[in-house]
Structures are given as structure tokens and as C-alpha cells.
PDB file of C-alpha atoms and ligand atoms in Angstrom:
ATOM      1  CA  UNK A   1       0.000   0.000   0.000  1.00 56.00           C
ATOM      2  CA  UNK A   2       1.425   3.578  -0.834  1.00 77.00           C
ATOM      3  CA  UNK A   3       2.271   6.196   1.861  1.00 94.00           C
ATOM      4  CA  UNK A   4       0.411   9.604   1.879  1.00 96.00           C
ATOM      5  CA  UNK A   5       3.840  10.942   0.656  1.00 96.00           C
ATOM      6  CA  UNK A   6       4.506   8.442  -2.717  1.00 96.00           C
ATOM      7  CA  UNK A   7       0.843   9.657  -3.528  1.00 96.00           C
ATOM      8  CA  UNK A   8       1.309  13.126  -2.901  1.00 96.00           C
ATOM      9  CA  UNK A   9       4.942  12.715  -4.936  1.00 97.00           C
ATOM     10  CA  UNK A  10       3.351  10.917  -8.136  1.00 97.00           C
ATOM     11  CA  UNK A  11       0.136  12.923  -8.035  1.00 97.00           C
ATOM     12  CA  UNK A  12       2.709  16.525  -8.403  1.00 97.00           C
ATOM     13  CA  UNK A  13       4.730  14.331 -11.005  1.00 97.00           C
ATOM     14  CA  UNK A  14       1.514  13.405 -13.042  1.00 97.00           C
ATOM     15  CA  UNK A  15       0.496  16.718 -13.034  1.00 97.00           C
ATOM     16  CA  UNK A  16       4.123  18.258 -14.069  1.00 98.00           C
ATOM     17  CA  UNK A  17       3.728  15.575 -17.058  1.00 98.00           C
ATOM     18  CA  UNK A  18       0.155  16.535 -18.258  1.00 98.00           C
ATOM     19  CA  UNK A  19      -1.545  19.547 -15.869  1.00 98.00           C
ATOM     20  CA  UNK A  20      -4.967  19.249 -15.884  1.00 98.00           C
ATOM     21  CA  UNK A  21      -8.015  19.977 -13.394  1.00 97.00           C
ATOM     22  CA  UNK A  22      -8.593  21.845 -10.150  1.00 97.00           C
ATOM     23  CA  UNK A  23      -4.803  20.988  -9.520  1.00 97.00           C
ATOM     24  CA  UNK A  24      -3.351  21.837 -12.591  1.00 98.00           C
ATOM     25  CA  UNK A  25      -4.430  25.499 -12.653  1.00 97.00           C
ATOM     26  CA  UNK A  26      -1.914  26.027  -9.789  1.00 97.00           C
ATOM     27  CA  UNK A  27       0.876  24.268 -11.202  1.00 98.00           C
ATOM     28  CA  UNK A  28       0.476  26.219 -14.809  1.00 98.00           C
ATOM     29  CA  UNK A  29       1.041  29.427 -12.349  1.00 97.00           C
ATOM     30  CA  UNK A  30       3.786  27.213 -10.418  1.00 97.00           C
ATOM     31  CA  UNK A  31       5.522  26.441 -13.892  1.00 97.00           C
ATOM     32  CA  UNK A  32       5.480  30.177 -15.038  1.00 97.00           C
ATOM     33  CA  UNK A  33       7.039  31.172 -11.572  1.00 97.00           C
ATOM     34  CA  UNK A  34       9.861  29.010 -11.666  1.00 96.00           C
ATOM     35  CA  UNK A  35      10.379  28.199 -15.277  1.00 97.00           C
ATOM     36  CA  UNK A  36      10.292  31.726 -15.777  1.00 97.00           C
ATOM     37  CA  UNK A  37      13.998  32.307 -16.495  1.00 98.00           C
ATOM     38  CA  UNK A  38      14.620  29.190 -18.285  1.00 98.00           C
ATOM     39  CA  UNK A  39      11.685  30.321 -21.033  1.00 98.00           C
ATOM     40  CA  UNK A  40      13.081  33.590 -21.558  1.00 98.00           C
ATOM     41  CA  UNK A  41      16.902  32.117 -21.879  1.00 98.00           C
ATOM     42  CA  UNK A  42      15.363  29.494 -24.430  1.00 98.00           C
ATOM     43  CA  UNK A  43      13.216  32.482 -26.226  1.00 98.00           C
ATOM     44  CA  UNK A  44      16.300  34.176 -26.448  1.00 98.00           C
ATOM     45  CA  UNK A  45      18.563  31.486 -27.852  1.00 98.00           C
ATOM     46  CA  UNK A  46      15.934  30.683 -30.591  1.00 98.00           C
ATOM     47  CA  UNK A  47      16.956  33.804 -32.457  1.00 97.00           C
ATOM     48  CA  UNK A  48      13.741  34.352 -33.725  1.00 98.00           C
ATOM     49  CA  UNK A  49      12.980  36.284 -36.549  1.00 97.00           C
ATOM     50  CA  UNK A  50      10.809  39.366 -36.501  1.00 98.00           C
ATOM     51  CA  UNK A  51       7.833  38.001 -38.526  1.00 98.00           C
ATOM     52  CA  UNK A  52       8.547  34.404 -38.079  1.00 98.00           C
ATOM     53  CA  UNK A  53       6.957  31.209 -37.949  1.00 98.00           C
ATOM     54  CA  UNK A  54       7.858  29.348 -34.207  1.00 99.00           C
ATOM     55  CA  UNK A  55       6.624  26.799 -31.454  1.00 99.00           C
ATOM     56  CA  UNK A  56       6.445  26.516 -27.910  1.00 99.00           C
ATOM     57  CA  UNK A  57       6.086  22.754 -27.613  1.00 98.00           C
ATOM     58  CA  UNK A  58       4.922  21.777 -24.289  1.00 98.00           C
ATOM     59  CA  UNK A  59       4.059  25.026 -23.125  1.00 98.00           C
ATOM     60  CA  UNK A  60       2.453  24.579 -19.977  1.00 98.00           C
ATOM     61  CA  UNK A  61       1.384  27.334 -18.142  1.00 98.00           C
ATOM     62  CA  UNK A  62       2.063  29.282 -21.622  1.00 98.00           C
ATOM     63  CA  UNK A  63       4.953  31.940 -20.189  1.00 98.00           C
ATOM     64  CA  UNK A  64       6.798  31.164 -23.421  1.00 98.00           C
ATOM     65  CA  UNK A  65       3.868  32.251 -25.470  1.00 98.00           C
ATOM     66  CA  UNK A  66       3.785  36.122 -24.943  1.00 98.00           C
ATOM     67  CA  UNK A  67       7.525  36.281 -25.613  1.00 98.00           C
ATOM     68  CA  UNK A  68       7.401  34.641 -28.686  1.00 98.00           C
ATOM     69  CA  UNK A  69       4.331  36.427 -30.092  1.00 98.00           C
ATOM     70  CA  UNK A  70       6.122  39.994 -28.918  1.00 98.00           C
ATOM     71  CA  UNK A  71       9.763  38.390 -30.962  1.00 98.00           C
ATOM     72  CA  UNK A  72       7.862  37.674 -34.425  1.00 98.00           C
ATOM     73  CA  UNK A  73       6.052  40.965 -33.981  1.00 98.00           C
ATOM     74  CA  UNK A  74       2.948  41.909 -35.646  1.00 97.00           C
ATOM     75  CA  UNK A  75       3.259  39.562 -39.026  1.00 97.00           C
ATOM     76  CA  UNK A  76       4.702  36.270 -37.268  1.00 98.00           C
ATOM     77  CA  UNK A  77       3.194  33.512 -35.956  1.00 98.00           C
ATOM     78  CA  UNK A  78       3.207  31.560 -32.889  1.00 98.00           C
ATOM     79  CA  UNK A  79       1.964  27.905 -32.397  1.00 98.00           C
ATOM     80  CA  UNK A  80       1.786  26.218 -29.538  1.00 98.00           C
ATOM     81  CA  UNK A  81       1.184  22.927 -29.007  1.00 98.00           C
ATOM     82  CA  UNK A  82       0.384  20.523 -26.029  1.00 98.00           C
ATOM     83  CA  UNK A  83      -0.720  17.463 -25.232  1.00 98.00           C
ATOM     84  CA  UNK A  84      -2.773  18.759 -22.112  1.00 98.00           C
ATOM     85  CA  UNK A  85      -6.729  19.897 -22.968  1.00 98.00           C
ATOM     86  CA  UNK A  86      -6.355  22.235 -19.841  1.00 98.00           C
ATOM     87  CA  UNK A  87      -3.598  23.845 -20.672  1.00 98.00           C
ATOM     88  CA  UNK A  88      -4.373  24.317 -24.208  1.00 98.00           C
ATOM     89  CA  UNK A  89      -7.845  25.749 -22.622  1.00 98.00           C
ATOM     90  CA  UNK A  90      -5.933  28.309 -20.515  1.00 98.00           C
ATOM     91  CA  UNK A  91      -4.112  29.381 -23.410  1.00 98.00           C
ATOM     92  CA  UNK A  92      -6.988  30.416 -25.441  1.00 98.00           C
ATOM     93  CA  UNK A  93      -8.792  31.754 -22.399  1.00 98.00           C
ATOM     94  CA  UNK A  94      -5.849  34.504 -22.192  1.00 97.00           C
ATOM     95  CA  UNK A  95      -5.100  35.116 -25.382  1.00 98.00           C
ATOM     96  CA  UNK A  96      -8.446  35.907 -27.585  1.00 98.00           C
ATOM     97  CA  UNK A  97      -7.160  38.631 -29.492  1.00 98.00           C
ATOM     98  CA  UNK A  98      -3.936  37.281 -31.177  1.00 98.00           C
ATOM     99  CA  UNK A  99      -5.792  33.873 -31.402  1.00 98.00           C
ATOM    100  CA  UNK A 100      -8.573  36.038 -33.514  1.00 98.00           C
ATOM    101  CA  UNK A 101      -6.207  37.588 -35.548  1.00 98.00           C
ATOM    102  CA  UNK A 102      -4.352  34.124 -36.499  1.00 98.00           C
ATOM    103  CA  UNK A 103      -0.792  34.999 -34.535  1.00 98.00           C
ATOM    104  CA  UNK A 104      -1.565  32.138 -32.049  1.00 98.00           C
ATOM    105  CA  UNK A 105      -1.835  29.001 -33.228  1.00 98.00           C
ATOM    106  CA  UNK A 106      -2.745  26.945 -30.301  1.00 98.00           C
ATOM    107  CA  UNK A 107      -3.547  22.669 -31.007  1.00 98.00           C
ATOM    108  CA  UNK A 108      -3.155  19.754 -29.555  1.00 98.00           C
ATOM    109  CA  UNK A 109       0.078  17.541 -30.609  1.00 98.00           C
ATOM    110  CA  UNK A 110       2.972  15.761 -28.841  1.00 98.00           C
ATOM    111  CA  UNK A 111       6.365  16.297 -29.187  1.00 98.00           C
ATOM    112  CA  UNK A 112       6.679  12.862 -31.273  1.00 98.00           C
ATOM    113  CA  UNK A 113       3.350  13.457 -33.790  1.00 98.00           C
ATOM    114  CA  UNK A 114       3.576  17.626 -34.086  1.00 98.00           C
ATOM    115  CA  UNK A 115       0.340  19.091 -35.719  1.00 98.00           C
ATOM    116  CA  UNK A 116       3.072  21.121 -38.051  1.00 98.00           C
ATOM    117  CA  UNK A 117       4.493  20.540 -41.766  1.00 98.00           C
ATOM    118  CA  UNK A 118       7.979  19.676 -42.777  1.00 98.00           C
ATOM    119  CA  UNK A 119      10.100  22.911 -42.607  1.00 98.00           C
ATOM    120  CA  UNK A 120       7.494  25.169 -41.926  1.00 98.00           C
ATOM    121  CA  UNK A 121       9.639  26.658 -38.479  1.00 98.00           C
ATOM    122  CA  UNK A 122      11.774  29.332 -38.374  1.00 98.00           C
ATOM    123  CA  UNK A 123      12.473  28.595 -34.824  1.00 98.00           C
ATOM    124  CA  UNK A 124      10.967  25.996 -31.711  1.00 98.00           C
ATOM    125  CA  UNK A 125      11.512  26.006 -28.212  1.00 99.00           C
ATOM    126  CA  UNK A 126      10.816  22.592 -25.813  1.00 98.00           C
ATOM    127  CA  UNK A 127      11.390  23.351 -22.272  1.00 98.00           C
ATOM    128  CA  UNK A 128      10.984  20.916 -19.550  1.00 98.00           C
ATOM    129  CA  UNK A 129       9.464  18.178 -21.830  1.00 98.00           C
ATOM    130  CA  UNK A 130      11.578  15.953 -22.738  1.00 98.00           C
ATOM    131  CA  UNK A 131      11.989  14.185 -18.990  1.00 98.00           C
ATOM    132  CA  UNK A 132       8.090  13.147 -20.054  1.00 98.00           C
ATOM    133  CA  UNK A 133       9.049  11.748 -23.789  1.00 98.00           C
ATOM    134  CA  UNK A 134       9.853   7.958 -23.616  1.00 97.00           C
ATOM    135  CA  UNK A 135      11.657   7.708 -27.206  1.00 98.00           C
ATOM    136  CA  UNK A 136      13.659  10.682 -27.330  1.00 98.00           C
ATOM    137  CA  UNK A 137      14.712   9.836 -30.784  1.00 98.00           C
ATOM    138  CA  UNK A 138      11.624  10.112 -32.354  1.00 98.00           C
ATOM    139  CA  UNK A 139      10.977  13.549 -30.629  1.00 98.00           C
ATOM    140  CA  UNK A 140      14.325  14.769 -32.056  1.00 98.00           C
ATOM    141  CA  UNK A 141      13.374  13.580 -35.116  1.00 98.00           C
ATOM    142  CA  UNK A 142      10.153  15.341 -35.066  1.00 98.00           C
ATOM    143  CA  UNK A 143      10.811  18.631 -34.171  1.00 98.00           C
ATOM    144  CA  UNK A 144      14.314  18.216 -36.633  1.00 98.00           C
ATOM    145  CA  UNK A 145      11.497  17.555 -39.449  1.00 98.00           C
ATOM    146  CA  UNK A 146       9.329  20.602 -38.766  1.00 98.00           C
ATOM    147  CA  UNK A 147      12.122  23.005 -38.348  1.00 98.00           C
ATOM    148  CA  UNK A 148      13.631  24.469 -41.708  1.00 98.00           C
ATOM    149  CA  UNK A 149      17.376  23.829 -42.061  1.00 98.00           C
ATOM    150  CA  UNK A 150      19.152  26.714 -40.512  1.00 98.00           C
ATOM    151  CA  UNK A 151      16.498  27.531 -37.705  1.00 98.00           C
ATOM    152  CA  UNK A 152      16.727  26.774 -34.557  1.00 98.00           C
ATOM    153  CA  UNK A 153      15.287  24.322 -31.929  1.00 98.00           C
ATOM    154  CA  UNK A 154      16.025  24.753 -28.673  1.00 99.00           C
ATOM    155  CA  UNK A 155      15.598  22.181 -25.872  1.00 99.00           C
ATOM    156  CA  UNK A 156      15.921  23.274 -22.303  1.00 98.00           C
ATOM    157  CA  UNK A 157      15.973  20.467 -19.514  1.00 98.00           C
ATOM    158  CA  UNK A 158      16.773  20.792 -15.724  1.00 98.00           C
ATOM    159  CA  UNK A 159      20.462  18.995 -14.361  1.00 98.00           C
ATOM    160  CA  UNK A 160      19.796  15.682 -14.965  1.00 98.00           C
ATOM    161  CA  UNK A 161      21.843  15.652 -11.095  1.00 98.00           C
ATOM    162  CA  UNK A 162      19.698  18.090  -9.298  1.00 98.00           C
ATOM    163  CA  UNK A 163      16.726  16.573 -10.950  1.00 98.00           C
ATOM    164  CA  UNK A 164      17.584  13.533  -9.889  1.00 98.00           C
ATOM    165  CA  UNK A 165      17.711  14.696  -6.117  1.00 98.00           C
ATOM    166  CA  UNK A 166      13.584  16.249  -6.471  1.00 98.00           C
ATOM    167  CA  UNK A 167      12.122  13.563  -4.515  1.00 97.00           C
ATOM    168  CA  UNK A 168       8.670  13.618  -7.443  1.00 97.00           C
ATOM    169  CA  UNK A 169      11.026  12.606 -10.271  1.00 98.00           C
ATOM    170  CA  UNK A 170      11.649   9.219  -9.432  1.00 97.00           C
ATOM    171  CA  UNK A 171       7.681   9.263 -10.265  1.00 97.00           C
ATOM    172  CA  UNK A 172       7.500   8.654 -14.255  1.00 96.00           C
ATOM    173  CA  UNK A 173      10.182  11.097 -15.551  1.00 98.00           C
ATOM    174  CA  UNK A 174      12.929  10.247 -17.485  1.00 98.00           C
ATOM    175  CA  UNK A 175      16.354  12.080 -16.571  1.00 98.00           C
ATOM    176  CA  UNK A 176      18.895  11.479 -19.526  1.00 98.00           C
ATOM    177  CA  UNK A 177      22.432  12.706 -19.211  1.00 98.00           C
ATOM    178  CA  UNK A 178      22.785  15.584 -21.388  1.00 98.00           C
ATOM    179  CA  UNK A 179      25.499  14.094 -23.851  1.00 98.00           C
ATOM    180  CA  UNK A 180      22.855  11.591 -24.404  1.00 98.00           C
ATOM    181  CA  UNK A 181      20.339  14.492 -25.520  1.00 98.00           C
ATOM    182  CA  UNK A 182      22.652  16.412 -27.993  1.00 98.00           C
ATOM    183  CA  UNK A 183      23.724  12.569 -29.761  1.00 98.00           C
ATOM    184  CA  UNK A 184      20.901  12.386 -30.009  1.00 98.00           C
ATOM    185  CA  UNK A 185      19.513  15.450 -31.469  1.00 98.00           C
ATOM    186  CA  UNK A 186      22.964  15.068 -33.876  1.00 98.00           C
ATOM    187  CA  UNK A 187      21.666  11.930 -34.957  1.00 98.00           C
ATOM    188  CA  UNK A 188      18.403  13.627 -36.114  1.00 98.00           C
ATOM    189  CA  UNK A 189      20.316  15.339 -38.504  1.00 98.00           C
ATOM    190  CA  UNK A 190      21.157  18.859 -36.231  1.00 98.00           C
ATOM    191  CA  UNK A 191      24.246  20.409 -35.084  1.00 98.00           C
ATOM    192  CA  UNK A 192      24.044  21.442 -31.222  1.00 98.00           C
ATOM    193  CA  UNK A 193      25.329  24.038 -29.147  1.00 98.00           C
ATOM    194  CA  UNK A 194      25.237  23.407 -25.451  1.00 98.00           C
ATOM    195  CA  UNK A 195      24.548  26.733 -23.054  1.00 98.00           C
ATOM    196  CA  UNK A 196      24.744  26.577 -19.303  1.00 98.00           C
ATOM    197  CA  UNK A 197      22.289  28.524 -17.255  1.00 98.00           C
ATOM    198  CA  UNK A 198      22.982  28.771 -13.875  1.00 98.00           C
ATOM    199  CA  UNK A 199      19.095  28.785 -12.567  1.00 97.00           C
ATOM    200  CA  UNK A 200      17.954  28.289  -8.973  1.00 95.00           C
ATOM    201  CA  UNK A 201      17.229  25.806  -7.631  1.00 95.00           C
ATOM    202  CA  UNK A 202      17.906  23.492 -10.736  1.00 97.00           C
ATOM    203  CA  UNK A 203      20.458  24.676 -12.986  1.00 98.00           C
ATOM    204  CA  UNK A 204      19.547  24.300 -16.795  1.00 98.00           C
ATOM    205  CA  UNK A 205      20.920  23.085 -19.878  1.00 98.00           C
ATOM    206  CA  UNK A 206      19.724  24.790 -23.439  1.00 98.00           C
ATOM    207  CA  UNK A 207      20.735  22.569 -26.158  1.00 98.00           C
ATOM    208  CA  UNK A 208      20.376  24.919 -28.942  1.00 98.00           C
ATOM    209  CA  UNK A 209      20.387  22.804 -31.846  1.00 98.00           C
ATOM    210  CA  UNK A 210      20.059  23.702 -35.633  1.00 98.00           C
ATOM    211  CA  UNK A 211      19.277  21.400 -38.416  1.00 98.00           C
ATOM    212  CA  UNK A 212      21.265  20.697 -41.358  1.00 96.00           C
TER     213      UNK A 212
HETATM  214  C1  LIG B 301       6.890  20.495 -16.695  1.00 91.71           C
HETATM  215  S1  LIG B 301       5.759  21.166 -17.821  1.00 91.71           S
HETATM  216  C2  LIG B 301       6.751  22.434 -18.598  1.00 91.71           C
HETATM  217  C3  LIG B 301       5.924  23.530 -19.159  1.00 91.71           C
HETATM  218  C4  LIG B 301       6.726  24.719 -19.703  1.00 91.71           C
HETATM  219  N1  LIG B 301       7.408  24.391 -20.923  1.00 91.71           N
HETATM  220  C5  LIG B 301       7.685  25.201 -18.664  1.00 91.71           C
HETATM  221  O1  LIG B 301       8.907  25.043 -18.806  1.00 91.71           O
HETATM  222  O2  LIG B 301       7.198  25.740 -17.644  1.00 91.71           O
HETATM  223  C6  LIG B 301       5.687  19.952 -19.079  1.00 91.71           C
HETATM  224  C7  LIG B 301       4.633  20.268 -20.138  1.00 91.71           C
HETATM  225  O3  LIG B 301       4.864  19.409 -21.255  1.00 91.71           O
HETATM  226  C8  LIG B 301       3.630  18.906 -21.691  1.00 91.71           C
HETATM  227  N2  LIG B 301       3.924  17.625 -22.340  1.00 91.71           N
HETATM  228  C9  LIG B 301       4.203  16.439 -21.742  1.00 91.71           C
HETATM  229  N3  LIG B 301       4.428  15.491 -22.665  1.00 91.71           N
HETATM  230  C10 LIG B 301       4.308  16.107 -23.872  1.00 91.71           C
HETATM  231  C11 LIG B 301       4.414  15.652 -25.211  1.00 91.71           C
HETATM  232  N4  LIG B 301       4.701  14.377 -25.510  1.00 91.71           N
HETATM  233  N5  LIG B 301       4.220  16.539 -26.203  1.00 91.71           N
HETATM  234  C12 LIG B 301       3.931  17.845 -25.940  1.00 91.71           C
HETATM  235  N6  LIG B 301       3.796  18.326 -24.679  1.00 91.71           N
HETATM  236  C13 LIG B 301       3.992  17.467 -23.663  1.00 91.71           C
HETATM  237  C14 LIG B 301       2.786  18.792 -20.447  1.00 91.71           C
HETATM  238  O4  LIG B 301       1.405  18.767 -20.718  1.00 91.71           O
HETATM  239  C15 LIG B 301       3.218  20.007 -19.644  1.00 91.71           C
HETATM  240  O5  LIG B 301       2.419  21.133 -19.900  1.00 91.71           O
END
């Protein structure tokens, strides 16, 4: 029989992987409080193009969103794409206007089937996804086939070490040294950059990876 703590552990890790009901509207405001930094570093490190065409995969909470639609400015396009209902529904709660005039693109998708055409990217960002991915490979090779050759796709993750010491992520996520990530990302056809952000409490790693 499970303890009141493993419950309370892989109920917060469920919800980290897919945040839905009464309990997911606080963790979408959790994930935009403490994610906050690691967005805007990955945002940044996208380079994206005033009237582009970019993703926020996984967006969660959706803090990614306004930065994106602000960087492609008022002719660019912003999709974002999750896998949670609720999330997707908080989304288009907040953000009627640019949804109206076609600059949000909100749908559902995962990271391995994206809802998005070959090439059509100038830029994606994935940030604190993967850990919920299974076959890594065929996420790399899905967001390699929707971004155009020379964009960018950024994937932030937490330290797979600190990570490791969150007492919820022994609870269904997968922690994969970061070498492992940016093989395999290279063997999706990309070449990767590896930045370093010192965040607190959980350092981050932006692999900032560009297909060929
Ligand atoms: C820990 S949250 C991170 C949210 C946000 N990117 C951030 O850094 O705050 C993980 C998000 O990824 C979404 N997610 C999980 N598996 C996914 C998949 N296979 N494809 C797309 N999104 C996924 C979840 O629904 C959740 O909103």
C-alpha cells in the first residue's frame, strides 16, 4: 500500500507531465514562476525572426507564449502545441485577441506526432518536456522535421543531477544525461550548441540545436 507521501509525490509528477483539473491550474502558475527564467533564456537562444513562424512545444502554463508572439512581432506567428486539454484551454482563455487575428496558433500535438508541416519553423523552443518523452529519438526527429534547415530548436531540460535529487522525479520522468540528448539530437540530422544557465534551484541546460 502507498504512503500519503509516494501519492502526494506521483500525483505533483503526473500533473508536471500533463496539468490538468482543479490541480493543474496552480501548477500552470507554479511552472510560469519558476520556469520563468529558463523560457526567456530558451526564447532568447531561438533567435527568432521578426515576422517568423515558431513553437512553444509543451508550453504549460504558456509563459513562453507572450515572448514569442512579442519576438515575431505583428506579421509572425506563434503555435503552440500541447498534449494537455487544460492547458491548451488556458491558453486560449488569455489570449483571444492574437488567437482572432491568427498569430496564435494553439492545437493539440505531442512532441513525437507535431500538428506542423515539414520545414514550416523558423524557430521551436521545448522546455521541460523531454523528462516526459519515452523515445527521445523520435521527438528529435520530429521537431528536426518541422524546423527548416538553418532555424533553430532549442531544448531546455533541468540537471539531470539536481533533478535527480527532487524527490517527485523518481515518479514517471525520465532524466537522460545531457550528452545523451545532444547525440541524439545530432543523430536527427542537427548540429548542437550546449549553453549553461545557472538557474535556482535546478540549474539548466539549453541545447540549442540547428538542423542541417
Ligand atoms: C513540466 S511542464 C513544462 C511547461 C513549460 N514548458 C515550462 O517550462 O514551464 C511539461 C509540459 O509538457 C507537456 N507535455 C508532456 N508530454 C508532452 C508531449 N509528448 N508533447 C507535448 N507536450 C507534452 C505537459 O502537458 C506540460 O504542460
Amino acid at each position: 500500500m502507498s504512503s500519503v507521501r509516494e501519492r502526494l509525490l506521483s500525483t505533483l509528477a503526473s500533473q508536471l507531465g500533463n496539468p490538468h483539473g482543479v490541480l493543474g491550474k496552480g501548477v500552470a502558475l507554479l511552472l510560469n514562476r519558476g520556469n520563468k527564467t529558463a523560457i526567456a533564456s530558451a526564447v532568447d537562444a531561438a533567435a527568432v525572426p521578426s515576422g517568423g513562424n515558431v513553437a512553444d512545444i509543451g508550453f504549460g502554463g504558456g509563459a513562453g507564449l507572450p515572448l514569442l508572439l512579442e519576438r515575431v512581432g505583428a506579421d509572425g506567428v506563434v503555435h503552440g502545441v500541447e498534449i494537455s486539454a487544460d492547458m491548451l484551454a488556458r491558453a486560449r482563455s488569455g489570449h483571444t485577441r492574437d488567437i482572432g487575428s491568427g498569430r496564435l496558433r494553439l492545437a493539440e500535438g505531442s512532441l513525437t506526432a507535431l500538428p506542423l508541416t515539414d520545414d514550416s519553423l523558423d524557430a521551436a523552443i521545448t522546455v521541460n518536456t523531454v523528462y516526459f518523452v519515452p523515445d527521445l529519438a523520435a521527438a528529435c526527429t520530429e521537431l528536426a522535421r518541422v524546423v527548416r534547415p538553418g532555424g533553430r530548436l532549442v531544448i531546455g531540460i533541468g540537471d539531470p543531477d539536481a533533478m535527480a535529487k527532487l524527490p517527485f522525479t523518481s515518479y514517471g520522468f525520465t532524466l537522460r544525461p545531457v550528452p545523451d540528448v545532444i547525440a541524439t539530437l545530432e543523430h536527427a540530422g542537427c548540429t548542437v550548441e550546449h549553453q549553461r544557465l545557472s538557474t535556482r534551484p535546478i540549474p539548466h541546460h539549453l541545447l540549442v540545436a540547428t538542423p542541417r
